[in-house]
Coordinates of C-alpha atoms and ligand atoms in Angstrom, one line a residue:
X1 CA 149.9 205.8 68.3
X2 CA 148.3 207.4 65.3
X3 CA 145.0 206.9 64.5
X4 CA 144.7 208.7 61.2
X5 CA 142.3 206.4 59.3
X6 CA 144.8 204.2 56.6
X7 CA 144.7 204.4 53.1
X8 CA 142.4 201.0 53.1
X9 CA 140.0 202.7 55.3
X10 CA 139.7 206.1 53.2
X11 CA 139.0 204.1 49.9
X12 CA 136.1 202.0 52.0
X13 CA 134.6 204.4 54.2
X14 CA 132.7 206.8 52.2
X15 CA 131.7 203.3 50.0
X16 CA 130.4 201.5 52.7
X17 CA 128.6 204.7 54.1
X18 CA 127.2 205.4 50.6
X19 CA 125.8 201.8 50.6
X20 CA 124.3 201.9 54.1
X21 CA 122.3 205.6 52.5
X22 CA 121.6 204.4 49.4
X23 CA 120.8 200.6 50.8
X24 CA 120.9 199.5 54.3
X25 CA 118.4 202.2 56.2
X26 CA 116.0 201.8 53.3
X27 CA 115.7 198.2 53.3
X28 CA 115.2 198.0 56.9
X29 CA 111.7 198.5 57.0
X30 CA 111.9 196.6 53.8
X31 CA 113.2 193.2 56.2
X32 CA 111.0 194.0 58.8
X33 CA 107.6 194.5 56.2
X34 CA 108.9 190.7 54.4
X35 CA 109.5 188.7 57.7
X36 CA 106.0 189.6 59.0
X37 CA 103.9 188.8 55.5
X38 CA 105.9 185.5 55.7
X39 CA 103.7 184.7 59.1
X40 CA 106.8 182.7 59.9
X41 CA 109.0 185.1 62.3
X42 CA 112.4 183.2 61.7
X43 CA 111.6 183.9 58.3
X44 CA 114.9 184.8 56.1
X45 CA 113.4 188.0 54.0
X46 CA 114.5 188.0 50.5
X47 CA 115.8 191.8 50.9
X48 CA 118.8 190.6 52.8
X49 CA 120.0 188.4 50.0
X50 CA 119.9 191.5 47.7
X51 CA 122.0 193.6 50.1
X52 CA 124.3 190.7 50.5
X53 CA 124.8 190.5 46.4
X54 CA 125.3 194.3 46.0
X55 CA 127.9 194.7 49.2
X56 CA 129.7 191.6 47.6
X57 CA 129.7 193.0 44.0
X58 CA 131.0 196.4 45.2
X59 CA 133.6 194.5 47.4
X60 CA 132.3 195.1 50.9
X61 CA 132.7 191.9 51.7
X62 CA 134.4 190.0 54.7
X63 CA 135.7 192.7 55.9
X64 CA 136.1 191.9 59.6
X65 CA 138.8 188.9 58.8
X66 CA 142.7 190.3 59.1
X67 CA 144.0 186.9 56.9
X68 CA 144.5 188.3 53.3
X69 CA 144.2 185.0 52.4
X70 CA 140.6 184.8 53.1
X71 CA 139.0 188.0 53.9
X72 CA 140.0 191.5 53.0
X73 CA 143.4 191.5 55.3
X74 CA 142.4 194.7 56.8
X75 CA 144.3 195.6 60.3
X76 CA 141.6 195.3 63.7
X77 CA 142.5 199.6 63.4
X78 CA 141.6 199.8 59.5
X79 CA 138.1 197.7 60.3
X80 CA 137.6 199.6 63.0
X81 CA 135.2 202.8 61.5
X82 CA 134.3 200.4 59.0
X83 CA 132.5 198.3 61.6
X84 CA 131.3 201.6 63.5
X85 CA 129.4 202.6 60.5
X86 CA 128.1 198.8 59.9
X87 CA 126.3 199.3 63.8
X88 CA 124.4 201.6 62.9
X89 CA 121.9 199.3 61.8
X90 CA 121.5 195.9 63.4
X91 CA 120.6 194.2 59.4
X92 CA 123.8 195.6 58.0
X93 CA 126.6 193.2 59.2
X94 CA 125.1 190.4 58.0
X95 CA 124.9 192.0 54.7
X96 CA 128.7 193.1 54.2
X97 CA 128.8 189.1 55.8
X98 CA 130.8 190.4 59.0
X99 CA 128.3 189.9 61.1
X100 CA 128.6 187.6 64.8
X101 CA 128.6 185.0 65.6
X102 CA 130.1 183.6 62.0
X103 CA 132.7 186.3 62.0
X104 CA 134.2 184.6 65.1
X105 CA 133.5 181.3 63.7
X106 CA 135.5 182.4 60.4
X107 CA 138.7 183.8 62.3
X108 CA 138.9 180.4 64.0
X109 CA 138.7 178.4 61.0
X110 CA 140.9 180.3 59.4
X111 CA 143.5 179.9 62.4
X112 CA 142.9 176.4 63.6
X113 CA 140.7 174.4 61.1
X114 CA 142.2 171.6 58.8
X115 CA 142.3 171.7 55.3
X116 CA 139.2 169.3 55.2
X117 CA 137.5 171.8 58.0
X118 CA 138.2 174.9 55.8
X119 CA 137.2 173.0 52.1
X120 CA 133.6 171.9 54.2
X121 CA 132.9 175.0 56.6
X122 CA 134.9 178.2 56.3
X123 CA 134.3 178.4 52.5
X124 CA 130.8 178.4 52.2
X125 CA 130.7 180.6 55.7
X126 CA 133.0 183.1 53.5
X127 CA 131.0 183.0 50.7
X128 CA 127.9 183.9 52.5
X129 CA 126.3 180.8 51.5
X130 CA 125.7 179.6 55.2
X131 CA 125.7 180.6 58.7
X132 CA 126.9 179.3 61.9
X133 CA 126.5 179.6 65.3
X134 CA 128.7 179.0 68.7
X135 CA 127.1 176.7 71.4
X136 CA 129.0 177.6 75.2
X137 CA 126.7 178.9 77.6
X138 CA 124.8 176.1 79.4
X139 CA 121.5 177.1 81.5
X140 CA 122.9 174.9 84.4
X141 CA 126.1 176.2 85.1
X142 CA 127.6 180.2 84.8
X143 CA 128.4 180.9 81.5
X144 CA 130.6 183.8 83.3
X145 CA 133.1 180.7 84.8
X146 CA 133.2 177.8 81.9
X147 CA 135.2 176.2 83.4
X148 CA 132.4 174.7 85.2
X149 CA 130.8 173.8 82.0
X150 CA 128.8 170.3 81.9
X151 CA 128.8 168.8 78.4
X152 CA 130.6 166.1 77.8
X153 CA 131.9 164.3 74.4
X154 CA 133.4 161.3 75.0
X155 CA 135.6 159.3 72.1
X156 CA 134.5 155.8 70.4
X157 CA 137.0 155.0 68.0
X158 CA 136.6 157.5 65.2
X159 CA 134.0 159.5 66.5
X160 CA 133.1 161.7 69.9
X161 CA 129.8 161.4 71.1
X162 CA 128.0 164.6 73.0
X163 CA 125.5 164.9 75.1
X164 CA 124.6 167.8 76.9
X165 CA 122.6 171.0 77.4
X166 CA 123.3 174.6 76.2
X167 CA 121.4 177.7 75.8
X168 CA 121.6 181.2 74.0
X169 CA 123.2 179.6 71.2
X170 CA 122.9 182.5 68.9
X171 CA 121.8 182.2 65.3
X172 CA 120.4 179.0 65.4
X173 CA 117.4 179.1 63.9
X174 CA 118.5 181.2 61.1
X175 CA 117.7 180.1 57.8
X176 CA 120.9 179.5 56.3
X177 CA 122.4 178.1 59.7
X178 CA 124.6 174.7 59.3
X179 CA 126.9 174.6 62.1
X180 CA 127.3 174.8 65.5
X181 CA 131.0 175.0 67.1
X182 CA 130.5 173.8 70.4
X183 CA 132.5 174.0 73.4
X184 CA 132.6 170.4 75.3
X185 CA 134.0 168.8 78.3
X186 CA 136.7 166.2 76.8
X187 CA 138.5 165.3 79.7
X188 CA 137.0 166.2 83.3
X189 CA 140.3 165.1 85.4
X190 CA 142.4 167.3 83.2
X191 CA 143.3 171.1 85.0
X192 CA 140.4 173.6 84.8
X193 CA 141.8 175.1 81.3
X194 CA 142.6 171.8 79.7
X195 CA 139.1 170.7 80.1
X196 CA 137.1 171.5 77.2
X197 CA 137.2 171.0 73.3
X198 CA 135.7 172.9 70.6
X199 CA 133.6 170.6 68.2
X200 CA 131.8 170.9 64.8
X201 CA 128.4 169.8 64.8
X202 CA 126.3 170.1 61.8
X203 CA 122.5 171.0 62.7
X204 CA 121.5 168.1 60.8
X205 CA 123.3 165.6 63.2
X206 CA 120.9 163.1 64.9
X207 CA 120.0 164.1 68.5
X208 CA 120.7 167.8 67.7
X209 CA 117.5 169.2 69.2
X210 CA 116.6 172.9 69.0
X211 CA 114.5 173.3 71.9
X212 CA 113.0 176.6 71.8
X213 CA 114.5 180.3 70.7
X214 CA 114.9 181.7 74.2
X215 CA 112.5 185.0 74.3
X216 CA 114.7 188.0 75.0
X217 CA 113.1 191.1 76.1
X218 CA 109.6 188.8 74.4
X219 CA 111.6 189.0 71.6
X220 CA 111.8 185.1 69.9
X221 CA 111.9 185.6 66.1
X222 CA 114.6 186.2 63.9
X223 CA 118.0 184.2 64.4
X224 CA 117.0 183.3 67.7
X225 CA 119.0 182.6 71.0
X226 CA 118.4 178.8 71.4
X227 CA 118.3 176.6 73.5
X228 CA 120.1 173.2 72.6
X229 CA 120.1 169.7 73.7
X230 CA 122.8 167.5 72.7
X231 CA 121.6 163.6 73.0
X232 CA 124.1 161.0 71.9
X233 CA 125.0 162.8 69.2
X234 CA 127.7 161.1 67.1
X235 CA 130.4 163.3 65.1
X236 CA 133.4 162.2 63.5
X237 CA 136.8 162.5 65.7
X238 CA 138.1 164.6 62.4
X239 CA 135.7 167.7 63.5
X240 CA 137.4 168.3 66.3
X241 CA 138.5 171.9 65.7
X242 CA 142.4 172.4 66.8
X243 CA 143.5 169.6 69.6
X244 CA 141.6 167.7 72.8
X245 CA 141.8 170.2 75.4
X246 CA 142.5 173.1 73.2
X247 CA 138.7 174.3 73.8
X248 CA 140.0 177.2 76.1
X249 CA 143.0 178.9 74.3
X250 CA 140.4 179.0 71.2
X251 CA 137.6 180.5 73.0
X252 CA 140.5 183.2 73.8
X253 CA 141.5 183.5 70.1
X254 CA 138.0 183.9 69.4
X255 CA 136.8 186.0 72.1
X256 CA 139.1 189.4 71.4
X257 CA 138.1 189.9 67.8
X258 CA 134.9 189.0 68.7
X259 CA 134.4 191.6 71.7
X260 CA 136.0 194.3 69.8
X261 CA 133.8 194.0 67.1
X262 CA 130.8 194.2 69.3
X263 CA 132.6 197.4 70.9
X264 CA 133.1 198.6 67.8
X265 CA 129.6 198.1 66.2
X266 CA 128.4 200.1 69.6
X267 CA 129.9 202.9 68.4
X268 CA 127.8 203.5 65.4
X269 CA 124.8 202.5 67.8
X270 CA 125.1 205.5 69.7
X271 CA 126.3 207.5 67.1
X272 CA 122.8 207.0 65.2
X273 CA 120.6 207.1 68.6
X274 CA 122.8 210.4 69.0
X275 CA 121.6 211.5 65.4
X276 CA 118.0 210.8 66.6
X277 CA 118.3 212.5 69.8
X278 CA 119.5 215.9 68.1
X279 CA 116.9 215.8 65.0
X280 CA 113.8 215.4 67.7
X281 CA 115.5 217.9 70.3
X282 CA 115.3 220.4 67.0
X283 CA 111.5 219.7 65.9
X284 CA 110.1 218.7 69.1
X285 CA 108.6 222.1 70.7
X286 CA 107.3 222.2 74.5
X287 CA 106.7 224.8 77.3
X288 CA 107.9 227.8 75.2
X289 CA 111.1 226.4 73.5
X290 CA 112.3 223.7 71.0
X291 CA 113.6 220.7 73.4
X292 CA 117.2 221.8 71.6
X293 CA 116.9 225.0 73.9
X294 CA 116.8 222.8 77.3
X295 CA 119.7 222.7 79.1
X296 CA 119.3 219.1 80.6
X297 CA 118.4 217.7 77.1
X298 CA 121.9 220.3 75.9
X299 CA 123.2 218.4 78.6
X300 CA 122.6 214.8 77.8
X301 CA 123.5 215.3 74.0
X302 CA 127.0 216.8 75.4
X303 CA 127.6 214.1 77.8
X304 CA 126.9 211.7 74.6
X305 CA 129.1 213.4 72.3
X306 CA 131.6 213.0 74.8
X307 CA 130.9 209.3 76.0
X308 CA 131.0 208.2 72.2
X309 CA 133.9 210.0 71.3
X310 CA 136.2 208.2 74.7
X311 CA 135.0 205.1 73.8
X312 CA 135.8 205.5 70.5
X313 CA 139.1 206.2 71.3
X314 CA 139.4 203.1 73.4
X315 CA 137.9 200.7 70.9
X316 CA 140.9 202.5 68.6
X317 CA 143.7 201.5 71.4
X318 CA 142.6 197.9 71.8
X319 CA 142.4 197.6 68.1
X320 CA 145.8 199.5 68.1
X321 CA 147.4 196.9 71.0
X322 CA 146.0 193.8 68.9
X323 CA 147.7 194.5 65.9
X324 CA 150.6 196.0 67.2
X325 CA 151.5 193.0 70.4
X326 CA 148.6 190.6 69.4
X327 CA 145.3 189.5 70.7
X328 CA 146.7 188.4 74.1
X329 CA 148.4 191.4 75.0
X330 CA 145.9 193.9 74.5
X331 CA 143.6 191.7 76.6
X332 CA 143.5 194.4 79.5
X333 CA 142.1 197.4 76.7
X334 CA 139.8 194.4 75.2
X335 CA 138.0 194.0 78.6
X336 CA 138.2 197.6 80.1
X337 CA 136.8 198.3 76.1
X338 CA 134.2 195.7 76.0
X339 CA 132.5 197.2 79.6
X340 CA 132.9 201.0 78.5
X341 CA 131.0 200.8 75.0
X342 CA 128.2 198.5 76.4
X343 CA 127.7 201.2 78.7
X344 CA 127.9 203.7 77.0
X345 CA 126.0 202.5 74.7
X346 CA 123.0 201.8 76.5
X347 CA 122.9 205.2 78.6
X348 CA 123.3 207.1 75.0
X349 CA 120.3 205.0 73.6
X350 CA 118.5 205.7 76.9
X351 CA 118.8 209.0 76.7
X352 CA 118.0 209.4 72.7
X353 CA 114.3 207.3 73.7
X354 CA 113.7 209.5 77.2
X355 CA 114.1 212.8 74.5
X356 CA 111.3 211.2 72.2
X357 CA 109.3 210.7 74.8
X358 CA 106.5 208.4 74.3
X359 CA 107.9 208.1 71.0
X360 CA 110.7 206.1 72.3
X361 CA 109.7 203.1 73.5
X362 CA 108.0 201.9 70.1
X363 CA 109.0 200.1 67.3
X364 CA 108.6 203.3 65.0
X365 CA 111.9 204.6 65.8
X366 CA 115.0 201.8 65.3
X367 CA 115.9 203.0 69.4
X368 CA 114.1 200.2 70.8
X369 CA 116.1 197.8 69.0
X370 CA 119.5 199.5 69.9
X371 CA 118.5 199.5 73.1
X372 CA 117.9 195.8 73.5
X373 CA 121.2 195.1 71.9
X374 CA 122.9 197.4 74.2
X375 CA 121.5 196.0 77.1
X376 CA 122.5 192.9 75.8
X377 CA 125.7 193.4 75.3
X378 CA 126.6 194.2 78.8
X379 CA 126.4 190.4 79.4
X380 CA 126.9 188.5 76.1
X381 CA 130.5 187.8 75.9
X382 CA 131.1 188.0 79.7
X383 CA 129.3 190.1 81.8
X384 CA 130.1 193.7 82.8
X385 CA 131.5 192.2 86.9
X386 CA 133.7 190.0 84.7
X387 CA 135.5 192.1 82.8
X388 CA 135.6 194.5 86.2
X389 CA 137.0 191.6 87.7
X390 CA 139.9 191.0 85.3
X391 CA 140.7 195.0 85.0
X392 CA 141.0 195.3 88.3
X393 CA 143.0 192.0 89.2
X394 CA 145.7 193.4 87.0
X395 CA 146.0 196.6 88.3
X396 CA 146.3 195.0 91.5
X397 CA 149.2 192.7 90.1
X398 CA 150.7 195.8 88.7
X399 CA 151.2 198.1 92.3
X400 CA 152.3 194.8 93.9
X401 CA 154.8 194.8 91.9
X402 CA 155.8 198.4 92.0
X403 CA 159.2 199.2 93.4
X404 CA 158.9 202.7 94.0
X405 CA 159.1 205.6 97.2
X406 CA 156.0 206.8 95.7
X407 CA 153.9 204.4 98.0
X408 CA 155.1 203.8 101.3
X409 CA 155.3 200.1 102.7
X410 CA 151.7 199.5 104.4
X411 CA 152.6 199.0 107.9
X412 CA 155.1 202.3 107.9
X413 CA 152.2 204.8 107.4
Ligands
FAD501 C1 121.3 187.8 73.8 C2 122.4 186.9 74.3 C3 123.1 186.2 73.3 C4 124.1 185.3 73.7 N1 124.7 184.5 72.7 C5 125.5 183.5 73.1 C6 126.1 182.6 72.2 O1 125.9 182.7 71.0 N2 126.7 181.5 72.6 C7 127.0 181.3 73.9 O2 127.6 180.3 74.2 N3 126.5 182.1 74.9 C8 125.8 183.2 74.5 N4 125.3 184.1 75.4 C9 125.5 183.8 76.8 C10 126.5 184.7 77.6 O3 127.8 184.6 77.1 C11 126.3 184.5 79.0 O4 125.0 184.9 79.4 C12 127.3 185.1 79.9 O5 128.6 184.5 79.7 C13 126.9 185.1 81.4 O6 126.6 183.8 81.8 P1 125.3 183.5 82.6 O7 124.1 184.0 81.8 O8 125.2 182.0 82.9 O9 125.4 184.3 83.9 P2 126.1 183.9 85.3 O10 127.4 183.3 85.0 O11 125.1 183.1 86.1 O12 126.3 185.3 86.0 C14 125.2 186.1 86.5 C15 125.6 187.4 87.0 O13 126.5 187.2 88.0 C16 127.4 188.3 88.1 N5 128.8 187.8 88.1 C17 129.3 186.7 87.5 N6 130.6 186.6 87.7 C18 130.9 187.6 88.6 C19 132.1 187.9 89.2 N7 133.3 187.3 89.0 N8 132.1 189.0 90.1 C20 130.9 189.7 90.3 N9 129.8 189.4 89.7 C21 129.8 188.3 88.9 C22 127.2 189.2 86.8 O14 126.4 190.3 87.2 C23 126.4 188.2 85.9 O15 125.6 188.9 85.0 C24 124.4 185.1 75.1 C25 123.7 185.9 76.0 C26 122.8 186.7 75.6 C27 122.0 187.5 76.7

């Protein structure tokens, strides 16, 4: 394994972290300052647009997407520290158009969409012209077992009609947002994994109701979690993305790029919460010393340094395994990866707030919104116990199988 960063990577690195100085951090407050003179909270601020123009124009543009023949064919290990450095502020992925849920979206477009699917949905989605979201969870059933999903399409000739109930559907009430890919229940007698489909559904589709963004943490602006009803809602059989009862081995495809990316983004989360934590440590002074001079707060920017820098390594391995033996191979490093960076994430943000004190918990620092993401993350695309759950079944697999003297048969000890 070798993790030098590639040739690709050198040449985009110090770009892409010149654009988040020059552009990004300033326009935050910028996006923040637009969205609330609008008085409309899922308001689309005009700065974005800008960053999205001057990313593309310097070619830091769909970045995340490995097919040369749509996005910049950069390796999951070349993206990598490119996507670290895009986390460390939750408005720029959007504006290099890498940014989730569309980047999942676009990868399975690009692998399982039909010509017609690409010409109406992955162009514009590539071109930054619209957004997209991805409809699975329902509030009903655990989203951590789909296979106990609810919503149902059902086929009339040339169409499949949906109805059904789904929430956190991420990205829904953005602006620019077109299409939903939802995951439905095609045929219910069918074994567990050959249940479901994946479905295009334009937002403009009669019976498409956006109920409500879901407040999380009394957060409901921006792109919103939403919740969904589906009533009779009539697409044509032609959207049906891939084949009937594909809907799980897609969800697969789309899931490891997607986690790692999340993993990856965590990484310049915590580095930038890190960056906090050490600039207050040096200019906050109390009870006869800087805060820098404390050995518990010594301690907790040690323990960070070293948390960051292990899960760094492990986002690098995963991203390593998927290029290397593909996406289902390195599923074992994708979930162990997916749990440690959450973590990690949220304890380094945790600590970086606790350190400003009071300071912390407001909106004047960006901690507050690193946190929530953090927190977030340790259930959005499968809970922590999940991906506990999955580690640990393999290793289990994997001393069953062992033939070795090392451990002794059970009963003889
Ligand atoms: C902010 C946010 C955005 C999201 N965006 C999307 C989106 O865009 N599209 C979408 O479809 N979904 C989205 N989700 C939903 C997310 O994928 C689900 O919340 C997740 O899969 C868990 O499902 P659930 O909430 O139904 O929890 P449940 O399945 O009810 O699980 C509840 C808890 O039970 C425990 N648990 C579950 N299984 C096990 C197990 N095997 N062993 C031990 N403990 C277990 C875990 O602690 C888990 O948190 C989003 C969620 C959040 C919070």
């Amino acid at each position: 394994m070798d993790f030098e960063y590639s040739e690709k990577t050198k040449t985009l690195l110090p770009k892409l972290t010149d654009f988040m100085e020059k552009h990004v951090y300033p326009a935050e407050k910028v996006y923040d300052e637009q969205v609330e003179a609008s008085g409309d909270k899922h308001f689309h601020p005009p700065v974005m647009e800008e960053l999205k123009s001057k990313a593309r124009a310097q070619g830091l543009w769909n970045l995340f997407l490995p097919n040369a023949e749509h996005g910049a064919g950069l390796t999951n290990l070349d993206y990598a520290p490119l996507s670290e450095v895009m986390g460390r502020s939750l408005i720029a992925s959007e504006a290099f158009n890498c940014s989730a849920p569309d980047t999942g979206n676009m990868e399975i477009l690009a692998e399982f969409g039909t010509k017609e699917q690409k010409a109406k949905w992955l162009a514009p989605l590539l071109d930054g012209k619209i957004r997209s979201c991805f409809s699975m969870t329902e509030p009903e059933q655990a989203g951590s077992d789909p296979t106990l999903l609810k919503t149902r399409a059902v086929r009339q000739g040339d169409a499949y009609v949906i109805d059904g109930h789904k929430w956190f559907t991420s990205n829904a009430m953005h602006k620019h947002c077109k299409i939903a890919i939802v995951m439905v229940v095609t045929d219910p007698e069918a074994e567990p994994h050959r249940r479901a489909s994946q479905i295009l559904v334009p937002l403009d589709t009669p019976g498409m109701k956006l109920v409500r963004p879901v407040p999380v943490f009394n957060y409901d602006g921006g792109e919103g979690h939403c919740e969904v009803r589906y009533e009779n809602v009539k697409v044509p059989a032609s959207n049906m993305l891939g084949k009937e009862g594909d809907g799980f081995s897609i969800a697969q495809a789309r899931l490891g790029p997607g986690r790692i990316h999340h993993c990856m983004r965590a990484i310049g989360g915590a580095e930038r919460a890190l960056d906090l934590m050490c600039q207050r440590a040096q200019t906050r002074f109390t009870h006869g010393s800087m805060l820098a001079d404390k050995g518990i707060i010594q301690h907790w920017i040690a323990q960070s340094r070293m948390e960051i820098d292990q899960a760094r390594l492990l986002v690098l391995y995963a991203a390593w395994k998927m290029d290397r033996y593909g996406k289902k191979e390195a599923r074992q490093e994708i979930s162990m990866v997916k749990t440690v960076a959450a973590n990690m994430y949220q304890r380094v943000v945790d600590r970086a707030m606790q350190t400003h004190g009071a300071m912390g918990v407001t909106n004047d620092t960006p901690l507050v919104q690193l946190f929530s993401y953090a927190r977030i993350l340790r259930l959005a695309d499968g809970p922590d116990e999940v991906h506990n759950q999955v580690v640990a079944r393999r290793e289990l697999r994997r001393v069953a199988q062992l033939k070795t003297a090392a451990i002794p048969a059970a009963a003889a000890r």
